[in-house]
Coordinates of C-alpha atoms and ligand atoms in Angstrom, one line a residue:
X1 CA -7.8 25.0 9.6
X2 CA -9.6 22.4 11.7
X3 CA -11.8 21.8 14.4
X4 CA -9.4 22.4 17.1
X5 CA -8.2 25.9 15.0
X6 CA -4.8 24.3 13.9
X7 CA -3.5 23.8 9.8
X8 CA -3.4 20.1 10.9
X9 CA -6.3 17.5 10.8
X10 CA -7.4 15.7 13.7
X11 CA -8.1 11.9 13.4
X12 CA -9.4 9.8 15.5
X13 CA -8.4 6.0 14.5
X14 CA -11.1 4.0 16.5
X15 CA -9.5 0.1 16.7
X16 CA -5.8 1.4 16.3
X17 CA -4.4 -1.7 18.0
X18 CA -6.7 -4.2 15.8
X19 CA -4.6 -5.3 12.1
X20 CA -7.1 -2.3 9.7
X21 CA -6.7 0.6 12.9
X22 CA -2.8 0.1 13.2
X23 CA -2.3 -0.2 9.2
X24 CA -4.0 3.1 9.6
X25 CA -1.6 4.0 12.0
X26 CA 0.7 3.4 10.1
X27 CA 0.0 5.0 6.7
X28 CA -1.0 8.2 8.4
X29 CA 1.9 9.3 9.9
X30 CA 3.6 7.7 7.2
X31 CA 1.9 11.0 4.9
X32 CA 2.2 13.4 8.5
X33 CA 0.1 16.3 8.3
X34 CA -2.3 14.7 10.7
X35 CA -2.7 15.0 14.9
X36 CA -3.5 11.6 15.4
X37 CA -5.9 10.7 18.0
X38 CA -5.8 7.4 19.4
X39 CA -7.4 5.3 22.0
X40 CA -7.2 2.2 23.8
X41 CA -10.0 0.3 25.5
X42 CA -9.0 0.5 28.7
X43 CA -8.8 4.7 28.2
X44 CA -12.3 4.4 25.9
X45 CA -15.3 2.0 25.9
X46 CA -16.6 2.1 22.7
X47 CA -19.3 0.2 23.8
X48 CA -20.5 2.5 26.4
X49 CA -22.6 5.3 25.0
X50 CA -22.2 8.2 27.6
X51 CA -18.0 7.7 27.2
X52 CA -18.4 8.3 23.7
X53 CA -20.4 11.5 23.6
X54 CA -18.1 12.8 26.2
X55 CA -14.5 11.9 24.4
X56 CA -16.3 13.3 20.8
X57 CA -17.2 16.4 22.7
X58 CA -13.9 17.5 24.4
X59 CA -12.1 16.6 21.6
X60 CA -12.0 18.8 17.9
X61 CA -12.0 15.6 15.8
X62 CA -12.3 16.3 11.6
X63 CA -12.2 12.8 11.0
X64 CA -12.9 9.4 11.9
X65 CA -11.9 6.0 10.5
X66 CA -13.8 3.4 12.2
X67 CA -12.4 0.5 12.6
X68 CA -12.7 -0.6 16.4
X69 CA -14.9 -3.9 15.8
X70 CA -15.4 -7.3 17.0
X71 CA -14.3 -9.8 14.1
X72 CA -13.4 -13.2 13.8
X73 CA -13.4 -16.4 11.2
X74 CA -16.0 -18.5 10.7
X75 CA -16.0 -20.6 14.4
X76 CA -15.8 -17.4 16.6
X77 CA -18.7 -16.3 14.5
X78 CA -20.7 -19.6 15.0
X79 CA -19.3 -19.0 18.8
X80 CA -19.8 -15.9 19.8
X81 CA -22.7 -14.8 17.8
X82 CA -24.6 -12.4 20.9
X83 CA -21.0 -10.4 21.2
X84 CA -20.2 -10.0 17.6
X85 CA -24.1 -8.5 16.9
X86 CA -23.7 -6.7 20.0
X87 CA -20.4 -4.9 19.9
X88 CA -20.5 -4.4 16.2
X89 CA -24.2 -2.4 17.0
X90 CA -23.2 -1.1 20.3
X91 CA -19.9 0.8 18.5
X92 CA -21.3 1.9 15.4
X93 CA -24.4 3.7 17.2
X94 CA -22.5 5.5 19.6
X95 CA -19.8 6.4 17.5
X96 CA -21.9 8.0 14.7
X97 CA -24.1 9.5 16.9
X98 CA -21.5 11.3 19.2
X99 CA -19.8 12.3 15.6
X100 CA -22.9 13.7 14.7
X101 CA -22.9 15.4 17.8
X102 CA -19.9 16.9 18.0
X103 CA -19.7 17.7 14.2
X104 CA -17.3 15.2 12.6
X105 CA -16.4 16.6 9.3
X106 CA -15.9 13.1 7.3
X107 CA -16.4 9.7 9.2
X108 CA -15.6 6.3 7.2
X109 CA -17.2 3.4 8.4
X110 CA -15.3 0.1 7.8
X111 CA -16.7 -3.5 7.0
X112 CA -16.5 -6.5 5.4
X113 CA -18.0 -8.2 2.2
X114 CA -20.1 -10.8 4.4
X115 CA -22.9 -8.5 3.9
X116 CA -23.4 -9.8 0.9
X117 CA -26.4 -12.3 0.2
X118 CA -24.4 -15.7 0.0
X119 CA -25.6 -16.3 -3.1
X120 CA -25.0 -13.4 -5.2
X121 CA -23.8 -13.5 -8.3
X122 CA -20.1 -12.8 -8.5
X123 CA -17.8 -10.9 -8.4
X124 CA -20.4 -9.1 -5.6
X125 CA -21.8 -5.3 -6.4
X126 CA -22.5 -3.2 -4.5
X127 CA -26.0 -3.1 -5.5
X128 CA -26.5 -6.5 -4.5
X129 CA -26.5 -5.9 -0.9
X130 CA -29.7 -7.4 0.9
X131 CA -30.9 -8.9 -2.9
X132 CA -31.0 -12.1 -0.4
X133 CA -30.2 -14.8 2.1
X134 CA -27.0 -13.9 4.3
X135 CA -24.7 -17.2 5.1
X136 CA -26.3 -18.3 8.2
X137 CA -22.6 -18.4 9.8
X138 CA -22.4 -15.2 10.5
X139 CA -25.2 -13.6 9.7
X140 CA -25.3 -11.8 13.3
X141 CA -22.0 -9.9 12.1
X142 CA -23.2 -8.7 8.9
X143 CA -26.4 -7.7 10.0
X144 CA -24.4 -4.8 12.5
X145 CA -22.3 -4.3 9.4
X146 CA -25.1 -3.5 7.2
X147 CA -27.1 -1.7 10.1
X148 CA -23.9 0.3 10.2
X149 CA -24.3 1.5 6.2
X150 CA -27.9 1.9 6.3
X151 CA -26.6 4.4 9.3
X152 CA -24.2 5.9 7.6
X153 CA -26.9 6.8 4.7
X154 CA -29.3 7.9 7.1
X155 CA -27.5 10.2 8.7
X156 CA -26.1 11.6 5.7
X157 CA -29.9 11.8 4.5
X158 CA -31.4 13.1 7.4
X159 CA -28.2 15.5 9.0
X160 CA -26.3 16.1 6.3
X161 CA -23.6 13.8 7.6
X162 CA -20.2 13.3 5.2
X163 CA -20.3 9.0 6.5
X164 CA -18.9 6.9 4.0
X165 CA -18.5 3.1 4.2
X166 CA -16.0 1.3 3.0
X167 CA -16.2 -3.0 2.4
X168 CA -13.1 -5.4 2.5
X169 CA -13.0 -8.7 0.7
X170 CA -11.3 -11.4 3.4
X171 CA -8.1 -8.7 4.8
X172 CA -4.7 -10.5 6.1
X173 CA -1.3 -8.6 7.2
X174 CA 0.7 -7.8 10.3
X175 CA -1.2 -7.9 13.9
X176 CA -3.9 -10.4 12.3
X177 CA -5.2 -12.6 15.1
X178 CA -2.7 -16.2 14.6
X179 CA -5.3 -18.3 16.8
X180 CA -6.3 -21.8 15.6
X181 CA -9.7 -21.4 16.3
X182 CA -10.8 -18.2 16.2
X183 CA -9.1 -16.6 13.1
X184 CA -10.0 -16.4 9.7
X185 CA -8.4 -19.0 7.3
X186 CA -5.4 -16.9 5.8
X187 CA -2.8 -16.1 9.6
X188 CA -4.8 -19.8 10.7
X189 CA -2.8 -21.8 7.9
X190 CA 0.1 -20.1 8.4
X191 CA 0.3 -21.0 12.0
X192 CA -0.8 -24.5 11.6
X193 CA 2.2 -24.7 8.7
X194 CA 4.6 -23.5 10.9
X195 CA 3.8 -25.5 13.7
X196 CA 3.8 -28.2 11.3
X197 CA 7.0 -27.7 9.9
X198 CA 8.5 -26.9 12.9
X199 CA 7.2 -30.2 14.8
X200 CA 8.6 -32.3 11.6
X201 CA 4.6 -33.1 11.5
X202 CA 3.5 -35.6 8.3
X203 CA 0.4 -34.0 7.7
X204 CA -2.2 -30.4 8.6
X205 CA -5.6 -30.3 8.6
X206 CA -7.3 -27.9 6.8
X207 CA -10.8 -27.3 7.8
X208 CA -13.8 -27.8 4.9
X209 CA -13.4 -29.4 1.8
X210 CA -11.0 -26.5 -0.3
X211 CA -13.0 -26.0 -3.1
X212 CA -14.7 -22.4 -1.5
X213 CA -12.9 -19.8 -3.1
X214 CA -12.0 -16.6 -1.7
X215 CA -10.5 -13.2 -2.1
X216 CA -7.5 -11.6 0.2
X217 CA -6.5 -8.5 0.4
X218 CA -3.3 -7.0 2.1
X219 CA -4.2 -4.7 5.3
X220 CA -1.4 -1.9 3.8
X221 CA -3.8 -1.8 0.6
X222 CA -6.6 -1.6 2.5
X223 CA -5.5 1.4 4.4
X224 CA -4.5 3.2 1.5
X225 CA -7.7 2.8 0.0
X226 CA -9.4 3.8 3.3
X227 CA -7.3 7.3 3.0
X228 CA -8.1 7.8 -0.3
X229 CA -11.8 7.5 0.1
X230 CA -11.8 9.8 3.3
X231 CA -9.5 12.5 0.9
X232 CA -11.8 12.4 -1.8
X233 CA -13.9 16.0 -1.3
X234 CA -17.4 15.7 -0.8
X235 CA -18.9 16.9 -4.2
X236 CA -16.3 14.2 -5.6
X237 CA -17.1 11.8 -3.3
X238 CA -21.2 11.8 -3.6
X239 CA -20.8 12.3 -7.1
X240 CA -19.3 8.8 -7.2
X241 CA -21.8 6.7 -5.4
X242 CA -25.7 6.3 -4.9
X243 CA -27.7 7.4 -2.0
X244 CA -28.4 3.5 -1.4
X245 CA -25.9 1.1 -1.2
X246 CA -23.5 3.9 -1.0
X247 CA -20.9 1.5 0.2
X248 CA -17.9 1.0 -1.6
X249 CA -15.5 -2.9 -2.1
X250 CA -12.6 -3.0 -2.2
X251 CA -10.4 -5.9 -2.9
X252 CA -7.9 -6.8 -5.6
X253 CA -11.0 -8.8 -8.1
X254 CA -9.1 -11.8 -8.4
X255 CA -10.1 -15.3 -6.2
X256 CA -7.9 -18.4 -5.2
X257 CA -10.0 -21.8 -3.6
X258 CA -8.8 -23.0 0.1
X259 CA -6.9 -25.9 -1.5
X260 CA -4.9 -23.5 -3.4
X261 CA -4.2 -21.1 -0.9
X262 CA -3.1 -23.9 2.0
X263 CA -0.7 -25.4 -1.2
X264 CA 0.6 -22.0 -1.6
X265 CA 1.5 -21.2 2.3
X266 CA 3.0 -24.7 2.6
X267 CA 5.8 -23.8 0.0
X268 CA 6.4 -20.3 1.5
X269 CA 7.0 -21.7 5.3
X270 CA 8.3 -25.1 3.2
X271 CA 6.1 -27.5 5.1
X272 CA 7.1 -30.9 3.0
X273 CA 3.9 -33.2 4.5
X274 CA 0.8 -33.8 3.2
X275 CA -2.6 -31.5 2.9
X276 CA -5.7 -33.4 4.6
X277 CA -9.3 -31.5 4.2
X278 CA -11.5 -32.2 7.3
X279 CA -15.2 -32.0 5.6
X280 CA -16.4 -32.2 9.7
X281 CA -16.0 -27.8 9.9
X282 CA -17.9 -25.8 7.6
X283 CA -17.0 -24.6 3.9
X284 CA -19.3 -21.2 4.8
X285 CA -20.2 -19.6 1.3
X286 CA -18.9 -21.2 -1.6
X287 CA -17.3 -18.0 -3.4
X288 CA -16.6 -14.5 -2.2
X289 CA -15.0 -12.4 -4.8
X290 CA -15.6 -8.9 -4.3
X291 CA -17.0 -6.2 -7.6
X292 CA -14.2 -3.9 -7.6
X293 CA -15.1 -1.4 -10.1
X294 CA -16.8 1.3 -7.9
X295 CA -13.3 2.0 -6.5
X296 CA -11.4 1.6 -9.4
X297 CA -13.2 4.6 -11.2
X298 CA -12.0 6.9 -8.2
X299 CA -8.7 5.7 -9.2
X300 CA -8.0 3.0 -6.7
X301 CA -6.2 -0.5 -7.1
X302 CA -4.4 -3.0 -5.2
X303 CA -0.8 -3.1 -5.3
X304 CA 0.6 -5.9 -3.0
X305 CA 0.1 -9.9 -4.8
X306 CA -1.2 -12.7 -3.0
X307 CA 2.5 -14.1 -3.2
X308 CA 4.5 -11.2 -1.9
X309 CA 2.1 -10.3 0.6
X310 CA 1.7 -13.8 2.6
X311 CA 5.5 -13.9 2.7
X312 CA 5.8 -10.4 4.4
X313 CA 2.8 -11.7 6.6
X314 CA 4.8 -14.4 7.5
X315 CA 8.0 -13.3 8.0
X316 CA 5.9 -10.5 10.3
X317 CA 4.7 -13.9 12.2
X318 CA 8.3 -15.0 12.4
X319 CA 9.5 -11.7 14.0
X320 CA 6.1 -11.5 16.8
X321 CA 6.0 -15.3 17.8
X322 CA 6.4 -13.9 21.4
X323 CA 3.3 -11.5 21.2
X324 CA 1.2 -13.4 18.7
X325 CA 1.4 -15.9 21.6
X326 CA -0.2 -13.8 24.1
X327 CA -2.8 -12.4 21.9
X328 CA -4.8 -15.8 21.5
X329 CA -7.8 -16.1 23.6
X330 CA -11.1 -14.3 22.3
X331 CA -12.1 -12.2 19.3
X332 CA -10.2 -8.8 18.9
X333 CA -12.1 -6.0 19.2
Ligands
GDP20 P1 -15.0 -16.9 5.8 O1 -14.4 -16.1 4.8 O2 -15.9 -16.0 6.5 O3 -16.0 -18.1 5.5 O4 -13.9 -17.1 7.3 P2 -12.4 -17.8 7.2 O5 -11.8 -17.2 6.8 O6 -12.6 -18.0 9.0 O7 -12.9 -19.4 6.4 C1 -12.7 -19.2 4.9 C2 -12.9 -20.5 4.5 O8 -11.4 -21.1 4.9 C3 -13.8 -21.9 4.8 O9 -14.3 -22.5 4.0 C4 -13.1 -22.1 6.2 O10 -13.3 -23.8 6.4 C5 -11.7 -22.9 5.3 N1 -11.0 -23.2 6.1 C6 -9.6 -23.9 6.3 N2 -8.9 -24.2 6.8 C7 -9.3 -23.0 8.2 C8 -8.6 -22.5 9.6 O11 -7.3 -23.3 9.8 N3 -9.1 -21.7 10.2 C9 -10.3 -20.9 9.2 N4 -10.9 -20.2 10.2 N5 -10.9 -21.0 8.3 C10 -10.6 -22.4 7.3

């Protein structure tokens, strides 16, 4: 029996129009037995405390996936630092506090691997959180997400709330942001190589030196990991994680140099020209590979290979070119 007195679990996916939120909706709908509660930003602005509290008080919510966030690539983080820290802090504070007041059974906060120190030993374990200086290009966003993790831990300690957190590596997949300025590297390169091929251009410019290494996880794998984590009962979950640094890393366990990623995308898109690197653009952190032993010991492993995942995402991009063009202005919440 759930909070509303029916046998279905009432699940609120905050941020259901984003890349991760929409993948969660696909996965939850396919799994069945859930009563999905979704609100667009014009229906519920998560940065407004009283609206959020009112919403939670009215709806009898059992579980929350907090996938709503202001996110973006290396340049967007640099251009909109105030938006990144303010929006993410506000959303987290409002949703967690409203969930506590309403007695939500379980909540999963989604973060990012940029919470770890710039020079953390690789692969980065959960224990490396707050052991060193953050990467400057996304420090405001990272500080907000670290605050989210610490809120989950504090709410558990003080109020006994079952608030968990999950930190994915760089994600990609359907509904990603394909804007050339504000997006992350993988969708940006898919679009740039696609446009260059369509225009018969002789070269494609890739930002930075091409040397940084990144790990990429398909968003469907991420959604799968979220369902596994939230599905674990209290005892099972909290036995697996420490009280401090309780966040769970999610990734494939493998990384790739940006230059090799660019070459792979060029092959998938069919681009025949030259690839040129632009060192005037920032490289960001040199390497970002997650240690995924914690989630492996919980019985979850990534399934979608990078090549296969990029091919599928490219197909999605082609199928939805019109929508992609509309969605290009600012980082998405
Ligand atoms: P990060 O993982 O937080 O650094 O985020 P990004 O996905 O934005 O960038 C990853 C790496 O890819 C950085 O070294 C970028 O300089 C590099 N990169 C190369 N070309 C691009 C591009 O067109 N867009 C973005 N966002 N990054 C690019």
